[in-house]
CSV table of C-alpha atoms in Angstrom, one decimal:
chain,number,residue,atom,x,y,z
L,18,MET,CA,-29.7,73.3,174.2
L,19,GLY,CA,-32.3,73.1,171.3
L,20,LEU,CA,-31.7,72.6,167.6
L,21,GLU,CA,-28.5,74.3,166.3
L,22,LEU,CA,-27.8,75.0,162.7
L,23,TYR,CA,-24.2,75.7,161.7
L,24,LEU,CA,-24.4,77.8,158.6
L,25,ASP,CA,-22.6,80.3,156.4
L,26,LEU,CA,-25.2,82.0,154.2
L,27,LEU,CA,-22.4,82.5,151.6
L,28,SER,CA,-22.9,78.8,150.9
L,29,GLN,CA,-25.7,77.6,148.6
L,30,PRO,CA,-26.7,74.5,150.6
L,31,CYS,CA,-26.8,76.6,153.8
L,32,ARG,CA,-29.3,78.9,152.3
L,33,ALA,CA,-31.6,76.1,151.3
L,34,VAL,CA,-31.5,74.8,154.9
L,35,TYR,CA,-32.0,78.3,156.3
L,36,ILE,CA,-35.0,79.0,154.1
L,37,PHE,CA,-36.6,75.7,154.9
L,38,ALA,CA,-36.2,76.1,158.6
L,39,LYS,CA,-37.5,79.7,158.7
L,40,LYS,CA,-40.4,79.0,156.3
L,41,ASN,CA,-41.5,76.1,158.5
L,42,ARG,CA,-41.1,78.1,161.7
L,43,ILE,CA,-38.6,75.5,163.0
L,44,PRO,CA,-37.0,77.0,166.1
L,45,PHE,CA,-33.2,76.9,166.0
L,46,GLU,CA,-30.1,78.7,167.1
L,47,LEU,CA,-28.1,80.0,164.2
L,48,ARG,CA,-24.4,79.3,164.6
L,49,THR,CA,-22.5,81.2,162.0
L,50,VAL,CA,-19.4,79.5,160.6
L,51,GLU,CA,-17.4,81.9,158.4
L,52,LEU,CA,-16.0,80.0,155.5
L,53,LEU,CA,-13.8,82.8,154.3
L,54,LYS,CA,-12.2,83.0,157.7
L,55,GLY,CA,-11.6,79.2,157.7
L,56,GLN,CA,-13.8,78.6,160.7
L,57,HIS,CA,-15.0,75.3,159.2
L,58,ARG,CA,-11.5,74.0,159.7
L,59,SER,CA,-11.4,74.5,163.4
L,60,ASP,CA,-11.2,71.5,165.8
L,61,ALA,CA,-14.3,72.8,167.6
L,62,PHE,CA,-16.3,72.7,164.5
L,63,ALA,CA,-15.0,69.2,163.6
L,64,GLN,CA,-16.8,68.0,166.8
L,65,VAL,CA,-20.0,69.0,165.1
L,66,ASN,CA,-19.0,67.9,161.6
L,67,PRO,CA,-15.9,65.8,161.1
L,68,LEU,CA,-16.3,66.4,157.4
L,69,ARG,CA,-15.6,70.1,158.1
L,70,LYS,CA,-18.3,71.4,155.9
L,71,VAL,CA,-21.4,73.5,156.2
L,72,PRO,CA,-24.3,73.2,156.7
L,73,ALA,CA,-24.3,71.0,159.8
L,74,LEU,CA,-26.9,70.3,162.4
L,75,LYS,CA,-26.7,69.6,166.1
L,76,ASP,CA,-29.9,68.4,167.9
L,77,GLY,CA,-29.0,67.5,171.4
L,78,GLU,CA,-26.3,64.8,171.0
L,79,PHE,CA,-27.2,64.1,167.4
L,80,THR,CA,-25.1,65.7,164.8
L,81,LEU,CA,-25.8,65.6,161.0
L,82,ALA,CA,-24.0,66.8,157.9
L,83,GLU,CA,-25.1,67.2,154.2
L,84,SER,CA,-27.9,69.6,153.3
L,85,VAL,CA,-30.1,67.0,151.7
L,86,ALA,CA,-30.0,64.8,154.8
L,87,ILE,CA,-30.6,67.8,157.0
L,88,LEU,CA,-33.6,69.0,154.9
L,89,LEU,CA,-35.2,65.5,155.1
L,90,TYR,CA,-34.5,65.2,158.8
L,91,LEU,CA,-36.1,68.5,159.5
L,92,SER,CA,-39.1,67.8,157.3
L,93,ARG,CA,-39.7,64.5,159.1
L,94,LYS,CA,-39.0,65.6,162.6
L,95,TYR,CA,-41.1,68.8,162.4
L,96,LYS,CA,-43.7,67.3,160.2
L,97,ALA,CA,-43.4,69.9,157.4
L,98,PRO,CA,-46.4,70.1,155.0
L,99,ASP,CA,-46.4,67.2,152.5
L,100,HIS,CA,-45.5,69.2,149.4
L,101,TRP,CA,-42.0,69.8,150.6
L,102,TYR,CA,-41.2,66.0,150.4
L,103,PRO,CA,-44.3,64.3,149.2
L,104,GLU,CA,-45.6,61.0,150.5
L,105,ASP,CA,-46.7,59.9,147.1
L,106,LEU,CA,-44.3,57.3,145.7
L,107,GLN,CA,-43.7,58.8,142.3
L,108,ALA,CA,-43.7,62.5,143.4
L,109,ARG,CA,-41.2,61.6,146.1
L,110,ALA,CA,-39.0,59.8,143.6
L,111,ARG,CA,-38.9,62.9,141.4
L,112,VAL,CA,-37.6,64.9,144.4
L,113,ASP,CA,-35.0,62.2,145.3
L,114,GLU,CA,-33.9,62.2,141.6
L,115,TYR,CA,-33.3,65.9,141.6
L,116,LEU,CA,-31.6,65.9,145.0
L,117,ALA,CA,-29.2,63.2,143.8
L,118,TRP,CA,-28.5,64.6,140.3
L,119,GLN,CA,-27.6,68.1,141.5
L,120,HIS,CA,-24.5,67.2,143.6
L,121,THR,CA,-22.3,66.6,140.6
L,122,ALA,CA,-24.2,68.8,138.1
L,123,LEU,CA,-25.7,72.1,139.0
L,124,ARG,CA,-23.8,72.4,142.3
L,125,SER,CA,-20.4,72.0,140.7
L,126,SER,CA,-21.0,74.4,137.8
L,127,CYS,CA,-22.7,77.1,140.0
L,128,THR,CA,-19.9,77.1,142.5
L,129,ARG,CA,-17.2,77.4,139.9
L,130,ALA,CA,-19.0,80.0,137.9
L,131,MET,CA,-19.4,82.3,140.9
L,132,TRP,CA,-15.8,81.8,142.1
L,133,GLN,CA,-14.2,82.1,138.6
L,134,LYS,CA,-16.3,85.1,137.6
L,135,MET,CA,-16.2,87.0,140.8
L,136,MET,CA,-14.4,85.7,143.9
L,137,PHE,CA,-11.1,85.0,142.2
L,138,PRO,CA,-10.6,88.4,140.5
L,139,VAL,CA,-12.4,90.6,143.1
L,140,PHE,CA,-11.7,88.9,146.4
L,141,LEU,CA,-8.5,86.9,145.8
L,142,GLY,CA,-7.0,89.2,143.2
L,143,GLU,CA,-6.3,86.1,141.0
L,144,ARG,CA,-6.5,86.0,137.3
L,145,VAL,CA,-8.7,83.3,135.8
L,146,PRO,CA,-7.8,82.3,132.2
L,147,PRO,CA,-10.6,83.3,129.9
L,148,GLU,CA,-10.8,79.8,128.4
L,149,THR,CA,-11.4,78.4,131.9
L,150,LEU,CA,-14.2,80.8,132.6
L,151,ALA,CA,-15.8,80.3,129.2
L,152,SER,CA,-15.7,76.6,129.6
L,153,THR,CA,-17.3,76.8,133.1
L,154,LEU,CA,-20.1,79.1,131.8
L,155,ALA,CA,-20.8,76.8,128.9
L,156,GLU,CA,-21.1,73.9,131.4
L,157,LEU,CA,-23.4,76.0,133.6
L,158,ASP,CA,-25.5,76.7,130.5
L,159,SER,CA,-25.8,73.0,129.7
L,160,CYS,CA,-26.9,72.3,133.3
L,161,LEU,CA,-29.5,75.0,133.0
L,162,GLN,CA,-30.8,73.5,129.8
L,163,LEU,CA,-31.1,70.1,131.5
L,164,LEU,CA,-32.9,71.8,134.5
L,165,GLU,CA,-35.5,73.2,132.1
L,166,ASP,CA,-35.8,70.3,129.8
L,167,LYS,CA,-35.7,67.3,132.1
L,168,PHE,CA,-36.8,68.6,135.4
L,169,LEU,CA,-39.0,71.7,135.1
L,170,LYS,CA,-40.6,71.0,131.7
L,171,ASP,CA,-44.1,72.5,131.7
L,172,GLN,CA,-44.6,72.2,135.4
L,173,ASP,CA,-44.9,75.0,137.9
L,174,PHE,CA,-42.1,73.6,140.0
L,175,LEU,CA,-39.2,71.3,139.4
L,176,THR,CA,-40.9,68.1,140.5
L,177,GLY,CA,-44.6,68.9,140.0
L,178,PRO,CA,-47.3,71.4,140.7
L,179,HIS,CA,-46.0,72.4,144.2
L,180,ILE,CA,-42.8,73.7,145.6
L,181,SER,CA,-40.6,71.0,147.2
L,182,VAL,CA,-37.1,70.9,148.8
L,183,ALA,CA,-35.8,70.3,145.3
L,184,ASP,CA,-36.8,73.9,144.3
L,185,LEU,CA,-35.1,75.3,147.4
L,186,VAL,CA,-31.9,73.4,146.6
L,187,ALA,CA,-32.0,74.5,143.0
L,188,ILE,CA,-32.8,78.1,143.4
L,189,THR,CA,-30.2,78.7,146.1
L,190,GLU,CA,-27.6,77.2,143.6
L,191,LEU,CA,-28.7,79.5,140.8
L,192,MET,CA,-28.4,82.6,143.0
L,193,HIS,CA,-24.6,81.9,143.2
L,194,PRO,CA,-23.8,82.8,139.6
L,195,VAL,CA,-26.5,85.5,139.8
L,196,SER,CA,-24.5,87.1,142.7
L,197,ALA,CA,-21.5,87.1,140.4
L,198,GLY,CA,-23.4,89.0,137.7
L,199,CYS,CA,-24.3,86.1,135.4
L,200,GLN,CA,-27.6,86.9,133.7
L,201,ILE,CA,-28.8,83.3,133.7
L,202,PHE,CA,-32.5,84.2,133.5
L,203,LYS,CA,-32.2,86.7,130.7
L,204,SER,CA,-32.6,84.3,127.8
L,205,ARG,CA,-34.6,81.7,129.8
L,206,PRO,CA,-38.1,83.0,130.3
L,207,LYS,CA,-39.4,79.6,131.6
L,208,LEU,CA,-36.7,79.5,134.2
L,209,ALA,CA,-37.3,83.1,135.1
L,210,ALA,CA,-41.0,82.5,135.7
L,211,TRP,CA,-40.1,79.5,137.9
L,212,TYR,CA,-37.7,81.7,139.9
L,213,LYS,CA,-40.5,84.2,140.5
L,214,ARG,CA,-42.9,81.4,141.6
L,215,VAL,CA,-40.3,80.0,144.0
L,216,GLU,CA,-39.5,83.4,145.5
L,217,ALA,CA,-43.2,84.1,146.0
L,218,ALA,CA,-43.9,80.6,147.5
L,219,VAL,CA,-40.9,81.1,150.0
L,220,GLY,CA,-41.9,84.8,150.6
L,221,GLU,CA,-39.9,87.6,149.2
L,222,ASP,CA,-38.6,88.9,152.5
L,223,LEU,CA,-37.3,85.5,153.6
L,224,PHE,CA,-35.7,85.0,150.2
L,225,GLN,CA,-34.0,88.3,150.2
L,226,GLU,CA,-32.8,87.8,153.8
L,227,ALA,CA,-31.3,84.4,153.0
L,228,HIS,CA,-29.4,85.9,150.0
L,229,ALA,CA,-28.2,89.1,151.6
L,230,VAL,CA,-24.7,87.8,152.3
L,231,VAL,CA,-24.1,86.3,148.9
L,232,MET,CA,-25.5,89.3,147.0
L,233,LYS,CA,-23.0,91.5,148.9
L,234,ALA,CA,-20.1,89.2,148.2
L,235,LYS,CA,-18.9,91.4,145.3
L,236,ASP,CA,-18.4,94.2,147.7
L,237,LEU,CA,-16.1,92.2,150.0
L,238,PRO,CA,-12.8,93.9,150.8
L,239,PRO,CA,-9.9,92.0,149.1
L,240,ALA,CA,-8.6,89.1,151.0
L,241,ASP,CA,-5.4,89.6,153.1
L,242,THR,CA,-2.4,87.4,152.7
L,243,ALA,CA,-3.4,85.1,155.6
L,244,MET,CA,-6.8,84.5,154.0
L,245,LYS,CA,-5.3,83.9,150.6
L,246,GLU,CA,-2.9,81.3,152.1
L,247,MET,CA,-5.8,79.6,153.8
L,248,LEU,CA,-7.9,79.5,150.7
L,249,LYS,CA,-5.1,78.2,148.5
L,250,PRO,CA,-6.3,74.5,148.4
L,251,LEU,CA,-9.8,75.7,147.4
L,252,VAL,CA,-8.3,77.7,144.5
L,253,GLN,CA,-6.9,74.6,142.8
L,254,VAL,CA,-10.2,72.8,143.0
L,255,LEU,CA,-12.3,75.7,141.8
L,256,LEU,CA,-10.1,76.6,138.9
L,257,ARG,CA,-11.1,73.5,136.9
K,19,MET,CA,-43.8,44.5,130.1
K,20,GLY,CA,-42.8,44.5,133.7
K,21,MET,CA,-40.5,46.9,135.4
K,22,GLU,CA,-37.4,47.5,133.4
K,23,LEU,CA,-33.9,48.4,134.7
K,24,TYR,CA,-31.4,49.8,132.2
K,25,LEU,CA,-28.0,48.7,133.4
K,26,ASP,CA,-24.4,48.1,132.7
K,27,LEU,CA,-22.8,46.4,135.6
K,28,LEU,CA,-19.5,48.1,134.9
K,29,SER,CA,-21.1,51.1,136.6
K,30,ALA,CA,-21.1,51.0,140.4
K,31,SER,CA,-24.5,52.7,140.6
K,32,CYS,CA,-25.9,50.0,138.4
K,33,ARG,CA,-24.4,47.3,140.6
K,34,ALA,CA,-26.0,48.8,143.7
K,35,VAL,CA,-29.4,48.7,142.1
K,36,TYR,CA,-28.9,45.2,140.7
K,37,ILE,CA,-27.7,43.7,144.0
K,38,PHE,CA,-30.7,45.3,145.8
K,39,VAL,CA,-33.4,44.0,143.4
K,40,LYS,CA,-31.8,40.5,143.3
K,41,LYS,CA,-31.4,40.3,147.0
K,42,ASN,CA,-35.0,41.3,147.5
K,43,ASN,CA,-36.4,39.1,144.8
K,44,ILE,CA,-37.9,42.0,142.9
K,45,PRO,CA,-39.0,41.0,139.4
K,46,PHE,CA,-37.5,43.0,136.6
K,47,ASP,CA,-36.4,43.0,133.0
K,48,PHE,CA,-32.6,43.6,132.6
K,49,GLN,CA,-32.1,46.0,129.7
K,50,PHE,CA,-28.4,46.0,128.9
K,51,VAL,CA,-27.0,49.4,127.8
K,52,ASP,CA,-23.4,48.8,126.8
K,53,LEU,CA,-21.3,51.6,128.2
K,54,LEU,CA,-18.2,50.3,126.3
K,55,GLN,CA,-20.1,50.7,123.0
K,56,GLY,CA,-21.4,54.1,124.0
K,57,HIS,CA,-25.0,52.9,123.9
K,58,HIS,CA,-25.9,55.3,126.7
K,59,HIS,CA,-25.5,58.0,124.1
K,60,SER,CA,-27.8,56.3,121.6
K,61,LYS,CA,-31.0,58.0,120.4
K,62,GLU,CA,-33.0,55.1,121.8
K,63,TYR,CA,-31.5,55.4,125.3
K,64,MET,CA,-31.8,59.2,125.3
K,65,GLU,CA,-35.5,58.8,125.0
K,66,ILE,CA,-35.4,56.8,128.3
K,67,ASN,CA,-32.9,59.1,130.0
K,68,PRO,CA,-31.9,62.4,128.4
K,69,LEU,CA,-29.2,62.7,131.0
K,70,LYS,CA,-27.5,59.8,129.2
K,71,LYS,CA,-26.6,58.1,132.4
K,72,LEU,CA,-27.1,54.7,134.0
K,73,PRO,CA,-29.0,53.3,135.8
K,74,SER,CA,-32.6,54.1,134.7
K,75,LEU,CA,-35.8,52.5,135.8
K,76,LYS,CA,-39.0,52.2,133.7
K,77,ASP,CA,-42.1,51.2,135.6
K,78,GLY,CA,-45.0,51.4,133.1
K,79,ASN,CA,-44.9,55.1,132.0
K,80,PHE,CA,-42.8,56.1,135.0
K,81,ILE,CA,-39.2,56.6,134.2
K,82,LEU,CA,-36.6,57.4,136.9
K,83,SER,CA,-32.9,58.0,136.9
K,84,GLU,CA,-30.3,58.3,139.7
K,85,SER,CA,-29.4,55.2,141.6
K,86,VAL,CA,-30.2,56.7,145.0
K,87,ALA,CA,-33.7,57.7,143.9
K,88,ILE,CA,-34.2,54.3,142.3
K,89,LEU,CA,-33.1,52.4,145.5
K,90,LEU,CA,-35.5,54.5,147.6
K,91,TYR,CA,-38.3,54.0,145.2
K,92,LEU,CA,-37.8,50.2,145.1
K,93,CYS,CA,-37.6,50.1,148.9
K,94,ARG,CA,-40.9,51.8,149.3
K,95,LYS,CA,-42.8,50.2,146.4
K,96,TYR,CA,-41.8,46.7,147.3
K,97,SER,CA,-41.8,47.2,151.1
K,98,ALA,CA,-38.3,46.0,151.5
K,99,PRO,CA,-37.3,44.9,155.1
K,100,SER,CA,-36.9,48.0,157.2
K,101,HIS,CA,-33.2,47.7,157.9
K,102,TRP,CA,-32.4,48.7,154.3
K,103,TYR,CA,-33.7,52.2,155.0
K,104,PRO,CA,-34.5,52.3,158.8
K,105,PRO,CA,-37.6,54.1,159.9
K,106,ASP,CA,-35.8,55.5,163.0
K,107,LEU,CA,-35.3,59.2,162.5
K,108,HIS,CA,-31.6,59.3,163.3
K,109,MET,CA,-30.6,56.0,161.5
K,110,ARG,CA,-32.5,57.1,158.4
K,111,ALA,CA,-30.6,60.5,158.5
K,112,ARG,CA,-27.3,58.6,158.6
K,113,VAL,CA,-28.2,56.7,155.5
K,114,ASP,CA,-29.3,60.0,153.8
K,115,GLU,CA,-26.1,61.7,154.9
K,116,PHE,CA,-23.9,59.0,153.4
K,117,MET,CA,-25.9,58.8,150.2
K,118,ALA,CA,-25.5,62.5,149.8
K,119,TRP,CA,-21.8,62.7,150.7
K,120,GLN,CA,-20.8,59.7,148.5
K,121,HIS,CA,-21.5,61.3,145.1
K,122,THR,CA,-18.5,63.6,145.3
K,123,ALA,CA,-16.5,62.0,148.1
K,124,ILE,CA,-16.5,58.3,147.1
K,125,GLN,CA,-18.0,57.6,143.7
K,126,LEU,CA,-16.3,60.3,141.8
K,127,PRO,CA,-12.7,59.7,143.0
K,128,MET,CA,-13.1,55.9,142.9
K,129,SER,CA,-14.1,56.2,139.3
K,130,LYS,CA,-11.2,58.5,138.6
K,131,ILE,CA,-8.8,55.9,139.9
K,132,LEU,CA,-10.2,53.4,137.4
K,133,TRP,CA,-9.7,55.9,134.6
K,134,ILE,CA,-6.2,56.8,135.6
K,135,LYS,CA,-4.9,53.3,136.3
K,136,LEU,CA,-6.7,51.4,133.5
K,137,LEU,CA,-8.9,53.1,131.0
K,138,ILE,CA,-6.8,56.1,130.0
K,139,PRO,CA,-3.6,54.1,129.5
K,140,MET,CA,-5.5,51.3,127.7
K,141,ILE,CA,-7.3,53.7,125.3
K,142,THR,CA,-4.7,56.3,124.6
K,143,GLY,CA,-1.5,54.3,125.3
K,144,GLU,CA,-0.3,57.0,127.6
K,145,GLU,CA,0.0,57.2,131.4
K,146,VAL,CA,-1.4,59.9,133.5
K,147,PRO,CA,1.4,62.0,135.1
K,148,ALA,CA,2.5,60.6,138.5
K,149,GLY,CA,1.8,63.9,140.3
K,150,LYS,CA,-1.8,63.9,139.3
K,151,THR,CA,-2.2,60.2,140.2
K,152,LYS,CA,-0.8,60.8,143.6
K,153,GLU,CA,-3.2,63.8,144.1
K,154,ILE,CA,-6.2,61.6,143.4
K,155,LEU,CA,-4.9,58.7,145.5
K,156,ASP,CA,-4.4,61.1,148.4
K,157,GLU,CA,-7.9,62.3,148.1
K,158,VAL,CA,-9.3,58.8,148.1
K,159,ASN,CA,-7.2,57.8,151.1
K,160,LYS,CA,-8.4,60.9,153.0
K,161,ASN,CA,-12.0,60.0,152.2
K,162,MET,CA,-11.6,56.4,153.1
K,163,GLN,CA,-10.3,57.5,156.4
K,164,LEU,CA,-13.3,59.8,156.9
K,165,PHE,CA,-15.6,56.9,155.9
K,166,GLU,CA,-14.0,54.8,158.6
K,167,GLU,CA,-14.0,57.5,161.3
K,168,LYS,CA,-17.3,59.1,160.7
K,169,PHE,CA,-19.6,56.7,159.0
K,170,LEU,CA,-18.5,53.2,160.0
K,171,GLN,CA,-16.7,53.9,163.4
K,172,ASP,CA,-16.8,50.7,165.5
K,173,LYS,CA,-20.1,49.4,164.2
K,174,MET,CA,-20.8,46.4,162.1
K,175,PHE,CA,-22.5,48.4,159.4
K,176,ILE,CA,-23.0,52.1,158.8
K,177,THR,CA,-26.3,52.3,160.7
K,178,GLY,CA,-25.3,49.8,163.4
K,179,ASP,CA,-26.1,46.1,163.5
K,180,ASN,CA,-27.7,45.7,160.2
K,181,ILE,CA,-26.9,46.3,156.5
K,182,SER,CA,-28.6,49.2,154.8
K,183,LEU,CA,-28.6,50.8,151.4
K,184,ALA,CA,-25.6,52.9,152.5
K,185,ASP,CA,-23.3,49.8,152.9
K,186,VAL,CA,-24.2,48.5,149.4
K,187,VAL,CA,-23.7,51.8,147.7
K,188,ALA,CA,-20.4,52.3,149.6
K,189,LEU,CA,-19.0,48.9,148.8
K,190,VAL,CA,-19.8,48.8,145.1
K,191,GLU,CA,-18.2,52.1,144.6
K,192,MET,CA,-15.1,51.1,146.5
K,193,MET,CA,-14.8,48.0,144.2
K,194,GLN,CA,-14.4,50.2,141.1
K,195,PRO,CA,-10.6,50.7,141.4
K,196,MET,CA,-10.1,46.9,141.7
K,197,ALA,CA,-10.4,46.7,137.9
K,198,GLY,CA,-7.4,49.0,137.8
K,199,ASN,CA,-5.6,46.7,140.2
K,200,HIS,CA,-6.0,49.1,143.1
K,201,ASN,CA,-7.3,47.9,146.5
K,202,VAL,CA,-8.6,50.7,148.7
K,203,PHE,CA,-9.1,48.4,151.6
K,204,HIS,CA,-5.6,47.2,152.2
K,205,ASN,CA,-4.6,50.0,154.5
K,206,SER,CA,-7.4,49.3,157.0
K,207,PRO,CA,-8.2,45.9,158.6
K,208,LYS,CA,-11.4,47.4,159.9
K,209,LEU,CA,-12.6,48.4,156.4
K,210,ALA,CA,-11.5,45.0,155.0
K,211,GLU,CA,-13.6,43.3,157.6
K,212,TRP,CA,-16.6,45.5,156.9
K,213,ARG,CA,-16.1,44.7,153.2
K,214,THR,CA,-16.2,41.0,153.9
K,215,ARG,CA,-19.2,41.4,156.2
K,216,VAL,CA,-21.2,43.3,153.6
K,217,GLU,CA,-20.3,40.8,150.8
K,218,LEU,CA,-21.4,37.9,153.0
K,219,THR,CA,-24.6,39.6,154.0
K,220,ILE,CA,-25.4,40.2,150.3
K,221,GLY,CA,-24.4,36.7,149.5
K,222,SER,CA,-21.0,36.0,147.8
K,223,GLY,CA,-22.6,34.4,144.8
K,224,LEU,CA,-24.7,37.5,144.0
K,225,PHE,CA,-21.8,39.8,144.8
K,226,LEU,CA,-19.4,38.0,142.5
K,227,GLU,CA,-22.0,37.8,139.8
K,228,ALA,CA,-22.6,41.6,140.0
K,229,HIS,CA,-18.8,42.3,139.7
K,230,GLU,CA,-18.0,39.8,136.9
K,231,ARG,CA,-18.1,42.4,134.1
K,232,LEU,CA,-15.9,44.8,136.1
K,233,LYS,CA,-13.4,42.0,136.8
K,234,LYS,CA,-13.1,41.3,133.0
K,235,LEU,CA,-12.6,44.9,132.0
K,236,THR,CA,-8.9,44.4,131.7
K,237,GLU,CA,-9.6,41.9,128.9
K,238,TRP,CA,-11.6,44.5,126.9
K,239,ASP,CA,-10.4,44.9,123.3
K,240,CYS,CA,-10.7,48.7,123.0
K,241,SER,CA,-9.4,48.7,119.4
K,242,THR,CA,-13.1,48.6,118.3
K,243,LEU,CA,-13.7,51.8,120.2
K,244,ASP,CA,-15.4,54.6,118.2
K,245,PRO,CA,-12.8,57.1,117.1
K,246,THR,CA,-14.9,60.0,118.5
K,247,VAL,CA,-14.9,58.3,121.9
K,248,LYS,CA,-11.2,57.8,121.7
K,249,GLU,CA,-10.8,61.5,120.9
K,250,ARG,CA,-12.9,62.4,124.0
K,251,VAL,CA,-10.7,60.2,126.2
K,252,SER,CA,-7.6,61.8,124.8
K,253,LYS,CA,-9.0,65.2,125.8
K,254,LEU,CA,-9.7,63.8,129.2
K,255,LEU,CA,-6.1,62.8,129.5
K,256,GLN,CA,-5.1,66.4,128.6
K,257,LYS,CA,-7.1,67.6,131.6
K,258,PHE,CA,-5.1,65.4,133.9
K,259,LYS,CA,-1.8,66.7,132.6
């Protein structure tokens, strides 16, 4: 059995891994783990990732969790072109810096924005207090400002003149609120231009393919009682 | 001016960087940014790091934030012994995996315990409701169990026989609740042993030195706290209610 990637393209970090693997022509078996059906909670999946999260990788006997770790593993093992994770000391540090920061910053606000704006009302039929949504969108806005001011600045890509794994991780996050109808690029021309550059560098077809599932999330049929029950613990966390 | 590190050892991320540079005899200038005085929000510091967080590194014109990035940069620049960030593909991936997971699974909840058990009561005079406290403690216990079962298993250290960056980062974060009189190791003899092992490998003297300020946090006279900061902490308390 070759390389297996356990993914649900609904999830941002899964999309980053998918795009990276496809773009670099890394051969893999796609194992879909449907989050909304709770498949990540199964005992079978726990054998692959005891943390019960996606993405996860299985390479022979070796299993690996965490998208950042997976991206770096793939780039090393398959000797991806240098720009993805540059050898240069300072350029690499810039990528590491972004990859570390985003866990508690952009990741958090993008997930909550998408769920609070769309998944709760449309999919779960749950009301989100307007103050909560407003606060989340304000937080997202601050993160986007930091993304522009501290990371992108006047560069073509987040960490320099070339696309890196940092851009993949960031763009896939931003597509989450976009899928919920948040017009995050409307008043941010600099970020919008960066988005176009990333999409072009990845390839429009691959980019669209990776985002097909999340862009259709608003058309999901409402969750049934069983699904709602299963997603209850998530509801608490995402309503902050 | 040599390499500068902007630190307050109250922060676990700062302690990880401090321990690493001292252990590896990396020369640096210690720039103290007092978290208790809110100096990380000062204009001067924001010029170093607009994210207003610690630690930061300044190496000539190169400024870097995020402890994980700083640790990797230092490892590479100063060619630290390879066990810190092993060249083996799988072992290195394990370090990366832990370093990614810990942001939300270890650092955040451990820090919350300190706030709940010490800082919020100290600053606002009020306790966080027991239900909320239990919720966070349950999360921490669950993640400590995952740490033991998935990351440590039956090994001496996370990557096997030698200490790596992952062990240092893990331990300093798990020390944070100690200032709130909460010991996350007492349920697991295996984790307690790992803790001792990491401490001894780092060197008890250095480890104690790095944790001195955290230990003394209970003695902090917060009456001098800026009223706007006190206000923000009260708002934080409301979030927990």
